[in-house]
Every structure is written in C-alpha cells, then in structure tokens.
Coordinates of C-alpha atoms and ligand atoms in Angstrom, one line a residue:
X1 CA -18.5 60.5 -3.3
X2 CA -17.5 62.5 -0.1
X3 CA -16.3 60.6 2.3
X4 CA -19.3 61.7 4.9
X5 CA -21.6 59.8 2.3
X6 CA -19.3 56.8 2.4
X7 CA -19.3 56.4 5.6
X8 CA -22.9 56.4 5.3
X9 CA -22.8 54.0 2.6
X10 CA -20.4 51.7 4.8
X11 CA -22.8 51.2 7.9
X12 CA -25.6 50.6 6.1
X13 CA -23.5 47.4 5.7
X14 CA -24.9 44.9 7.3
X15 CA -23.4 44.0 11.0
X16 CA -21.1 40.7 10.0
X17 CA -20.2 42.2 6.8
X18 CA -19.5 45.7 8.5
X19 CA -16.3 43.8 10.4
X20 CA -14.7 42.8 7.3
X21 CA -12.2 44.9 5.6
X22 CA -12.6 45.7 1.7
X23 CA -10.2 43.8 0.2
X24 CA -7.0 45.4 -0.8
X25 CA -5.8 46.9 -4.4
X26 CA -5.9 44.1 -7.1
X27 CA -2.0 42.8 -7.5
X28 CA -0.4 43.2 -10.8
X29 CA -1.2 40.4 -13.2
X30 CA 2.0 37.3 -13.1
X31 CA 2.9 37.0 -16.5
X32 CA 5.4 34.9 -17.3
X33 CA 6.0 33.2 -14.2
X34 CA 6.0 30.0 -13.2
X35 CA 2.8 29.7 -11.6
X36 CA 3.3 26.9 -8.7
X37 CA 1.3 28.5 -6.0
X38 CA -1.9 27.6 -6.3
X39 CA -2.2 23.8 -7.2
X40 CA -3.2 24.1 -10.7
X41 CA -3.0 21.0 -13.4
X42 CA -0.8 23.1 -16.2
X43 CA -1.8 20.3 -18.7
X44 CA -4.3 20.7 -22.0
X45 CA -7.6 19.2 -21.5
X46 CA -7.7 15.9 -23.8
X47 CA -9.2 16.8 -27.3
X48 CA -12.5 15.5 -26.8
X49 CA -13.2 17.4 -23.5
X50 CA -11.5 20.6 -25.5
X51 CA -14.1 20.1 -28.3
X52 CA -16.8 19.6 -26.2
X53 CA -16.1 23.1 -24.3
X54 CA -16.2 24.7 -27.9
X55 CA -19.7 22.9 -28.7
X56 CA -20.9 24.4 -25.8
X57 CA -19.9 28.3 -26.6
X58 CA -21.9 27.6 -29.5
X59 CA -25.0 27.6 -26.7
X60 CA -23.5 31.0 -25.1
X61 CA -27.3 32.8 -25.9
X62 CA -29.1 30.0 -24.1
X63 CA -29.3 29.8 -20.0
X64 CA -27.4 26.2 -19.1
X65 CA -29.6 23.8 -18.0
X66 CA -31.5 24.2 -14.8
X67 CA -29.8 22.5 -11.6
X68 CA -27.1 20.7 -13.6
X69 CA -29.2 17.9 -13.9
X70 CA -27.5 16.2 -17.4
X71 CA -24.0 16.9 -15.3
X72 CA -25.5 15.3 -11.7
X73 CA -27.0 12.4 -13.7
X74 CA -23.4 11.6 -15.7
X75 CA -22.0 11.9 -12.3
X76 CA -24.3 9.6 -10.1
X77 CA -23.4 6.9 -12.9
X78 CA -19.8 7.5 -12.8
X79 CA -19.5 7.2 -9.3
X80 CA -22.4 4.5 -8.9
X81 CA -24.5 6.7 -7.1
X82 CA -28.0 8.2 -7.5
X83 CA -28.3 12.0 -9.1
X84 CA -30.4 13.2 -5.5
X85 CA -27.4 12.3 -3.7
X86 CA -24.9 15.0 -6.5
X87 CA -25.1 18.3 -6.5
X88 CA -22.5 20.2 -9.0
X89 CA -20.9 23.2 -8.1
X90 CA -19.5 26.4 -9.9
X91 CA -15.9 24.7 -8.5
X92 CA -16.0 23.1 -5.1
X93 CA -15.6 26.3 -3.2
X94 CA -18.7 27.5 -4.3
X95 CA -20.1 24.4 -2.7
X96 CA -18.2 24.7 0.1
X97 CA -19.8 28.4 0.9
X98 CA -23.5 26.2 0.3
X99 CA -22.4 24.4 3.4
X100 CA -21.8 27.8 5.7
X101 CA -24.7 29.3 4.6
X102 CA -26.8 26.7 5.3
X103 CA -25.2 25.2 8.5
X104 CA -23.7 28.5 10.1
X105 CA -25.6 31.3 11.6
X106 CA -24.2 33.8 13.6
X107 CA -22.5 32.5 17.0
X108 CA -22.9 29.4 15.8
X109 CA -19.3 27.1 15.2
X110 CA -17.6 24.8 12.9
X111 CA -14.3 22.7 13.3
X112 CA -11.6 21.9 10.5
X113 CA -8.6 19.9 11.1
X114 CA -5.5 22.3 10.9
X115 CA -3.6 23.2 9.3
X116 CA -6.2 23.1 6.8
X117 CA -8.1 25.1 3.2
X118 CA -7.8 28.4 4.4
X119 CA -10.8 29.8 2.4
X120 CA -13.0 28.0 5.0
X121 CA -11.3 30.9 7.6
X122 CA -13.4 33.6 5.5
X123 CA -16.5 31.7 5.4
X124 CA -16.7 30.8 9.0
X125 CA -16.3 34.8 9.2
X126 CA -19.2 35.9 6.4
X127 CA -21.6 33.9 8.7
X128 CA -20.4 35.7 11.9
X129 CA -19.6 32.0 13.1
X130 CA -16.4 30.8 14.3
X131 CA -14.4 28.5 12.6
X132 CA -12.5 26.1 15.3
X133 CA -9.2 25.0 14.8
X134 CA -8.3 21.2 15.9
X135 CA -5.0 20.7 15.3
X136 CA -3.9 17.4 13.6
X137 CA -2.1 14.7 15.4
X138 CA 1.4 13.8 15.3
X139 CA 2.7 12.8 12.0
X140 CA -0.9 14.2 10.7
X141 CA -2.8 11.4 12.5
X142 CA -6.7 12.1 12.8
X143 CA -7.2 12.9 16.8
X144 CA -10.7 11.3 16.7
X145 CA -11.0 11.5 20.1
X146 CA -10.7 15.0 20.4
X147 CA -13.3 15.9 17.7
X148 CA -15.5 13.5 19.1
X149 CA -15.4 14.8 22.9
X150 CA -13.6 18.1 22.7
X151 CA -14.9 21.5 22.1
X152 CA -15.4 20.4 18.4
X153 CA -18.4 18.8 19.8
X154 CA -20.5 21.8 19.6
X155 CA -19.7 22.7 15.9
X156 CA -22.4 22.4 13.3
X157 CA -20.6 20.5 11.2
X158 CA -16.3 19.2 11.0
X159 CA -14.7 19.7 8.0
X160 CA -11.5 17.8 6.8
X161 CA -9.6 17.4 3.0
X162 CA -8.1 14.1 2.6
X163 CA -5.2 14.5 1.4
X164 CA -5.2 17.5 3.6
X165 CA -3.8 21.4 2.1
X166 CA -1.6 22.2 3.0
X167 CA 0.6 19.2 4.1
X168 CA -0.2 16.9 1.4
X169 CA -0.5 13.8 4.0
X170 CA -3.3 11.2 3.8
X171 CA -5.5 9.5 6.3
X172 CA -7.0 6.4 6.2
X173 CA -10.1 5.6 5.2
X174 CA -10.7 3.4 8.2
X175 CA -10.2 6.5 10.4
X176 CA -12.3 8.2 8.7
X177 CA -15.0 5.9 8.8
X178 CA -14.6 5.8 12.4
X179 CA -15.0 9.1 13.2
X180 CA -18.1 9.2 11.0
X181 CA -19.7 6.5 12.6
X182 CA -19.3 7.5 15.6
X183 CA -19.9 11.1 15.4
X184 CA -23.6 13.1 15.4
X185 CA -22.1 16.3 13.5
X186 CA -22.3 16.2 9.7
X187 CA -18.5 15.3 8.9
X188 CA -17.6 17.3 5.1
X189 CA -15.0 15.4 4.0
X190 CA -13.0 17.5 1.1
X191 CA -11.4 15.2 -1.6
X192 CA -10.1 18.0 -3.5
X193 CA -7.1 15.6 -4.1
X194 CA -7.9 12.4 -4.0
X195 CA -7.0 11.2 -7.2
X196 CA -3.1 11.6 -6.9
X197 CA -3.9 9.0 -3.3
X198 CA -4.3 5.8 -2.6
X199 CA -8.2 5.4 -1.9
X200 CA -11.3 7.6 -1.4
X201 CA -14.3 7.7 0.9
X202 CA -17.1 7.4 -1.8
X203 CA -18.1 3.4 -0.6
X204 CA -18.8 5.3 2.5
X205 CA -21.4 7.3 0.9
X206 CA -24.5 5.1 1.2
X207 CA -23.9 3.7 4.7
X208 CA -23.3 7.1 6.7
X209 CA -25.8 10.1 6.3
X210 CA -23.8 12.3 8.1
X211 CA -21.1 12.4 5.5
X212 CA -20.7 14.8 2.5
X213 CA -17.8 14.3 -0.5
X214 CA -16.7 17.1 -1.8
X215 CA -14.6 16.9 -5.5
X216 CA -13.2 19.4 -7.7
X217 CA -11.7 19.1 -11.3
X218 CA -9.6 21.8 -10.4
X219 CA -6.4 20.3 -9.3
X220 CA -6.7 16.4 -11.1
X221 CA -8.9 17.2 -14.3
X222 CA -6.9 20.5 -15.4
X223 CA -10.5 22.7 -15.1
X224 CA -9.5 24.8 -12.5
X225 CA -10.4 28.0 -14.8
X226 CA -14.1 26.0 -16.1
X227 CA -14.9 26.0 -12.6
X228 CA -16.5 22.4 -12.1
X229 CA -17.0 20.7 -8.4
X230 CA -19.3 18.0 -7.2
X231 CA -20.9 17.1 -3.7
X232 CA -21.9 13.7 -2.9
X233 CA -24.4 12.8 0.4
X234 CA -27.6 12.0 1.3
X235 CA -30.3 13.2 -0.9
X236 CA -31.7 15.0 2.0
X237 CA -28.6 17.4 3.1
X238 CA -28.1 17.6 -0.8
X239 CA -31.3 18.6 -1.4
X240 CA -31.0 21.4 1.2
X241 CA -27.8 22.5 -0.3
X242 CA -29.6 23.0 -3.6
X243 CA -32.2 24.9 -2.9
X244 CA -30.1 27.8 -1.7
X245 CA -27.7 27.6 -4.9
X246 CA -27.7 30.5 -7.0
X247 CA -30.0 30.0 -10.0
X248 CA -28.1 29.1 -13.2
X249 CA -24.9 28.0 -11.0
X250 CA -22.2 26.9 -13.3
X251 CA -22.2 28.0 -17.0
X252 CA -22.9 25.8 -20.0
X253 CA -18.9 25.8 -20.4
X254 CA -18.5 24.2 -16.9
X255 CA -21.5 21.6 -18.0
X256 CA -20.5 20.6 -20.8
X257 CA -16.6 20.0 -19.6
X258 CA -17.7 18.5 -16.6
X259 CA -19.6 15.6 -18.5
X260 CA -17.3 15.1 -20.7
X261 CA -14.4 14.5 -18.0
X262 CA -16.3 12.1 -16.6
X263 CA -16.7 10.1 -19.9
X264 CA -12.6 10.6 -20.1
X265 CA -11.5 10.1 -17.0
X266 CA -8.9 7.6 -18.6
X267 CA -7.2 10.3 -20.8
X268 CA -6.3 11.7 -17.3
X269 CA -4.1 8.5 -16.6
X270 CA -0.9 9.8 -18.2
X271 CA -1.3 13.3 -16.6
X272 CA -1.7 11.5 -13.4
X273 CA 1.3 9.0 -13.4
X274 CA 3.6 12.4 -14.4
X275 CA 2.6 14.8 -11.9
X276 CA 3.9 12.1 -9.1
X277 CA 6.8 11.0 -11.0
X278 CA 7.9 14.6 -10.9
X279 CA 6.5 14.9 -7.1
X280 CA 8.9 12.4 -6.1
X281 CA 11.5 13.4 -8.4
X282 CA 11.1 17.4 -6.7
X283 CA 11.2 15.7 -3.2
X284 CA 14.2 13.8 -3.7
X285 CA 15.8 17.0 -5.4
X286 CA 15.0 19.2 -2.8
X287 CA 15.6 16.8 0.3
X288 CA 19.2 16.9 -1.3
X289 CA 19.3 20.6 -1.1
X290 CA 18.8 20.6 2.5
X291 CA 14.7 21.2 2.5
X292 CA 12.7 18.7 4.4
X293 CA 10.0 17.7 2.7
X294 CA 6.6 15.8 3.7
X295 CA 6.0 12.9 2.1
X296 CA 2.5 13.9 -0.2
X297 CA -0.4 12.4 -1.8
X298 CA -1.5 15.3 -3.9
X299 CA -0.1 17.6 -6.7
X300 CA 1.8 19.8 -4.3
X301 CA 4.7 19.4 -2.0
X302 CA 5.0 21.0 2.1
X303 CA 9.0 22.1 2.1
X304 CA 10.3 23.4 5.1
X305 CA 13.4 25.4 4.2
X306 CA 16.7 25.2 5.3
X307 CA 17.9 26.4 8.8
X308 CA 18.5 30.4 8.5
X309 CA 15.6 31.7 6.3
X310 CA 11.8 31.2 6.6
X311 CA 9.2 30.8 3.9
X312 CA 8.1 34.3 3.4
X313 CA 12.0 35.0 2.5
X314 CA 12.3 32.2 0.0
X315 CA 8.6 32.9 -1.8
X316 CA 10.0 36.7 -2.5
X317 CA 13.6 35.3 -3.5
X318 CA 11.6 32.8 -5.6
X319 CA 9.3 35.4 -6.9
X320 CA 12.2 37.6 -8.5
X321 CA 13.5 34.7 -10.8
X322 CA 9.9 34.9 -11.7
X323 CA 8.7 31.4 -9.8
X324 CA 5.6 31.7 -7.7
X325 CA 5.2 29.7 -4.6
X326 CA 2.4 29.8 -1.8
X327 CA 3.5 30.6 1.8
X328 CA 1.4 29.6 4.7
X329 CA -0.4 31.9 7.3
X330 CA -0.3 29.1 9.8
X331 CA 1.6 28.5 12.9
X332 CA 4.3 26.7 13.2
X333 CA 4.4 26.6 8.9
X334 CA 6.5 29.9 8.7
X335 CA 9.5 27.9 7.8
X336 CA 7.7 26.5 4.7
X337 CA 6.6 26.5 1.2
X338 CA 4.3 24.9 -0.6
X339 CA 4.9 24.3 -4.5
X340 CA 2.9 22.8 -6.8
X341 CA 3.7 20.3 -9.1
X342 CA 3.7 21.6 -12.5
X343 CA 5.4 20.4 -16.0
X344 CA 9.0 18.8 -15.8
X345 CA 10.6 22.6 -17.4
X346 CA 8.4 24.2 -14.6
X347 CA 9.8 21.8 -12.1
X348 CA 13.3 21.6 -13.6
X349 CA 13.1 25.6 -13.5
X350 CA 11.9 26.2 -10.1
X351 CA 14.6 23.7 -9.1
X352 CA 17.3 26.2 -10.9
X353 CA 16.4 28.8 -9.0
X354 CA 16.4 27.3 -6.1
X355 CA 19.7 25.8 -6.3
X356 CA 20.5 29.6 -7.7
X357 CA 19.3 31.4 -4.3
X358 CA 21.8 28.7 -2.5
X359 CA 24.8 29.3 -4.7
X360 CA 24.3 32.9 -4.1
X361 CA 23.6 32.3 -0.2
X362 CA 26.8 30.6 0.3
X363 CA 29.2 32.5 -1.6
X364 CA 28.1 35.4 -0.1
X365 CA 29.0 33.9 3.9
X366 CA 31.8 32.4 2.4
X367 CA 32.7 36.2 1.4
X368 CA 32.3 37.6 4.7
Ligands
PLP401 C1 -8.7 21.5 -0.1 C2 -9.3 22.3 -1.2 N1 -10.6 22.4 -1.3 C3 -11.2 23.1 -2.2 C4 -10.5 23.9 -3.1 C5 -11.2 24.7 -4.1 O1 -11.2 24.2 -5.4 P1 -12.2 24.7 -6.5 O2 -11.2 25.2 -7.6 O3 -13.0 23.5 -7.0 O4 -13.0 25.8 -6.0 C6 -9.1 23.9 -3.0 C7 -8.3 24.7 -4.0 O5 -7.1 25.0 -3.8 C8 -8.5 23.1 -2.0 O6 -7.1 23.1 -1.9

C-alpha cells in the first residue's frame, strides 16, 4: 500500500482512536525465563478442573452457551448471591473495558486510586475520557475525603483493587464501606487479589447499589491463560453491563473451567498457603539484601532497590540471567520492582540472580 493511501486509511480512523499510536513490533517470545512479571499462578489446575477443560474441547463445534448463564448461576451460589447480580467475563479486564464503555464518553472522567492497574490508563484513553489519578494516602491509607469532595467528585465512576497493583497493600473493609456509603459515584472495587488477604467486600454487595466486585481466576485459580473473571452488583448496573458484552464472550473452555473452580475452590488451599509462605520467605530474603520491601497481601511483592541503581536497571540485569520482572511507569516507583511469586526453584532462582548482580556489583567497586 503506498503510503498516500495509508494515510488515507489512517484518518478515516475515527477521532479518539486517531490519537493513539499503533502499537509497536511484537517482542520476541520469553522462553525459558522465569516468568515473574506478570502475577501469574505457575501451578497445574487440580485434576478435576484439568478434566473438565478437556470435556469441554470435546464441544469446540458448538457456540458456548449464551450469556454464561450455567457459569453466573454456579457463581451466585458460590458466593450466596443471585445470578442477575454476576456477570462473567472473558478475564476481568474484559469486564473492566464493559465498565468504560458504558460509563465513559468522551470528556467525560473517572478516578482510580494510584498507583494503581495500569490497563485502566488505556481505557480511560479509548473513550477520549480522562482517567484521574488520586494518589493513595500515607502508608496506602484510603483518602476518603478527598474522593469524596475533591476533583474525583465529578468522575463517572472510582475505581480501586483491594489489595491494590501494584503495592500489594490492603485496605480495610470498613474503609471501604465508608466511602461507598457515603459516596453517589458507582465505586468498582477490583478484587483481583483477594484471596491471598484477609477479607473481601462481597457482604457489602446487597446493602450498597453503587458497588461493583470485580474477580478474576487469573492470579488465585491458575486460569490466567482460560481467561475467566466475574462481576458482582446490582442486577440493574449488571444488567447494563451485559447487554453491551460481545455475543459468545468467553469460550466453552473458560465455562467449563470456571464452574468447575468454583466447585474446587478447596483444592486451591495448598496452592494458596505456598504462594505466601514463599512471599514472606522472598521478603525476608530480599529485606536482607538491602531491598525494602512492602509488606503484601497478594501473589506479588513491591521491592524498592538498593541505593545506587533504579528498577529499570535491575529488570534488564535480571532479564539477562533470564528472570523476568515488571517495572513500574509510575512516579515516585522508579526505584522499584515488582516480582511475582512463583514456585520455590522460581523463587530460589530469581533470588540467585539477585544475590549474583550484588556479588558482581561489589567486587567490581571494590576493584576500582
Ligand atoms: C488489579 C488487576 N485487575 C485486573 C487484572 C486483569 O486480570 P484478568 O487476567 O482477569 O484480565 C489484573 C491483572 O494483572 C490486575 O492486576
């Protein structure tokens, strides 16, 4: 294609899309890394779930079932709740993008807490909406008062994850309930987390309609590749999000799974009780090494690195002994990394390298 034609071709884009760049080349594929930057669960799925995912290939030639409904009904008993107020999601980002498209037009604003999910950035964007930024408190403390009377006022909707990505810190559920009660805005709570913390909204479900749940079984349930979320709230707002999802959302893969971890959620217990023995156990062992880490309720840990370096240094120092770790794009987090917890080799062999790229640091001023 000439590039004239492109050109044509790119401003028949339409006016919110026409600001966003293409993205760029695809990166070359990781294998055999250590993959601890994006909050995976590296554990099998336990046999049953396994078997029923290989039932349901056997169903690849029909459509899955129309709006989830066996999924939504196994989850409104699971969670004691009624299937209007679940709707399932091909993962919980896919439900997250539900809730821009149908609160956000263009102009329009939402707030998250921040340092935040950096995916809601974009969507804010593909809306032509802004996406406000209210900073956390101290110590990661919700500043209810500010989203209640500050600019976050005008936003469609406040959006918070509890635990929060990317510190890994917790909120109370009193807090939380305070600031839905008192606020008018729909508050999206994402719970992305919440089963390596201590408690979960959910009771608050029937009591407030201004709040939505979101879950995934991404990060606690090992499905991040099945692609499985869930959304809890009143029947009305889930309605709404509903009837804009795409027809035939998830697959009959991510069905099938989906029930099925919910009729297993036990065989998750083990799984569970590992990933934060070896949170701790990486804390400790990096505290030791001169990181400073945040104390964290989820299956990843917030490190700031030792004086002299910054994040960006250690991810590429980490990524040539073939150990992936995320950096973060927000401010004052350039001195960090955030690593997921992942098997004890994973975690024993991230810790190598670590202590590797020290050893090497200090002989090397001890040289000079
Ligand atoms: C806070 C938070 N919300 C949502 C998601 C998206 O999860 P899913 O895999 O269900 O799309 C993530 C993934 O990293 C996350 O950290």
């Amino acid at each position: 294609m000439s590039d004239a034609k492109l050109q044509d071709v790119l401003s028949s884009l339409s006016e919110v899309y026409r600001q966003l760049n293409s993205i760029p080349p695809s990166p070359v594929p990781e294998a055999g890394c250590v993959k601890l930057n994006t909050n995976e669960n590296p554990f099998a799925l336990p046999a049953p779930v396994m078997q029923s995912a290989l039932a349901a290939l056997e169903r690849q030639y029909l459509y899955p079932e129309y709006d989830n409904i066996s999924l939504r009904e196994a989850a409104a008993a699971s969670y004691d709740l009624s299937m209007d107020q679940v709707i399932a999601g091909n993962g919980s980002s896919e439900l997250l993008s539900l809730i821009y498209r149908a609160f956000l037009g263009p102009g329009d604003s939402a707030a998250m807490l921040s340092p935040g999910f950096a995916y809601n950035r974009k969507l804010a964007q593909l809306q032509g909406a802004r996406l406000l930024e209210i900073k956390w408190g101290e110590t990661c403390l919700l500043p209810i008062h500010k989203l209640l009377f500050g600019p976050a006022k005008e936003a469609k909707f406040i959006l918070l994850a509890n635990p929060n990505n990317p510190t890994g810190t917790f909120v109370p559920i009193a807090d939380i309930e305070s600031l839905v009660a008192q606020s008018d805005r729909l508050i999206v709570l994402d719970e992305a987390y919440v089963d390596f913390a201590p408690d979960s909204a959910l009771r608050l479900i029937d009591r407030y309609s201004n709040l939505l749940i979101l879950r995934t079984f991404s990060k606690s349930y090992a499905a991040a590749g099945i692609r499985v979320g869930l959304g809890f709230g009143h029947p009305e707002v889930i309605g709404r999000l509903r009837n804009i999802q795409n027809l035939f959302n998830m697959n009959v893969i991510g069905q099938a799974v989906g029930v099925s971890i919910l009729a297993h959620r036990d065989a998750y217990d083990e799984n569970h009780r590992h990933i934060k023995y070896e949170r701790e156990r990486v804390k400790f062992a990096l505290s030791q090494l001169g990181f400073s880490v945040t104390p964290s309720h989820t299956n990843f840990l917030l490190a700031r690195v030792p004086a002299g370096r910054d994040g960006p240094w250690w991810q590429t120092s980490l990524k040539r002994k073939k150990i992936l770790v995320t950096v973060l794009p927000d401010d004052g987090l350039e001195d960090c990394i955030r690593v997921s917890i992942g098997t004890k080799p994973q975690m024993d062999a991230f810790l190598a390298a670590v202590e590797d790229i020290l050893g090497a640091q200090t002989s090397r001023s001890s040289a000079v």
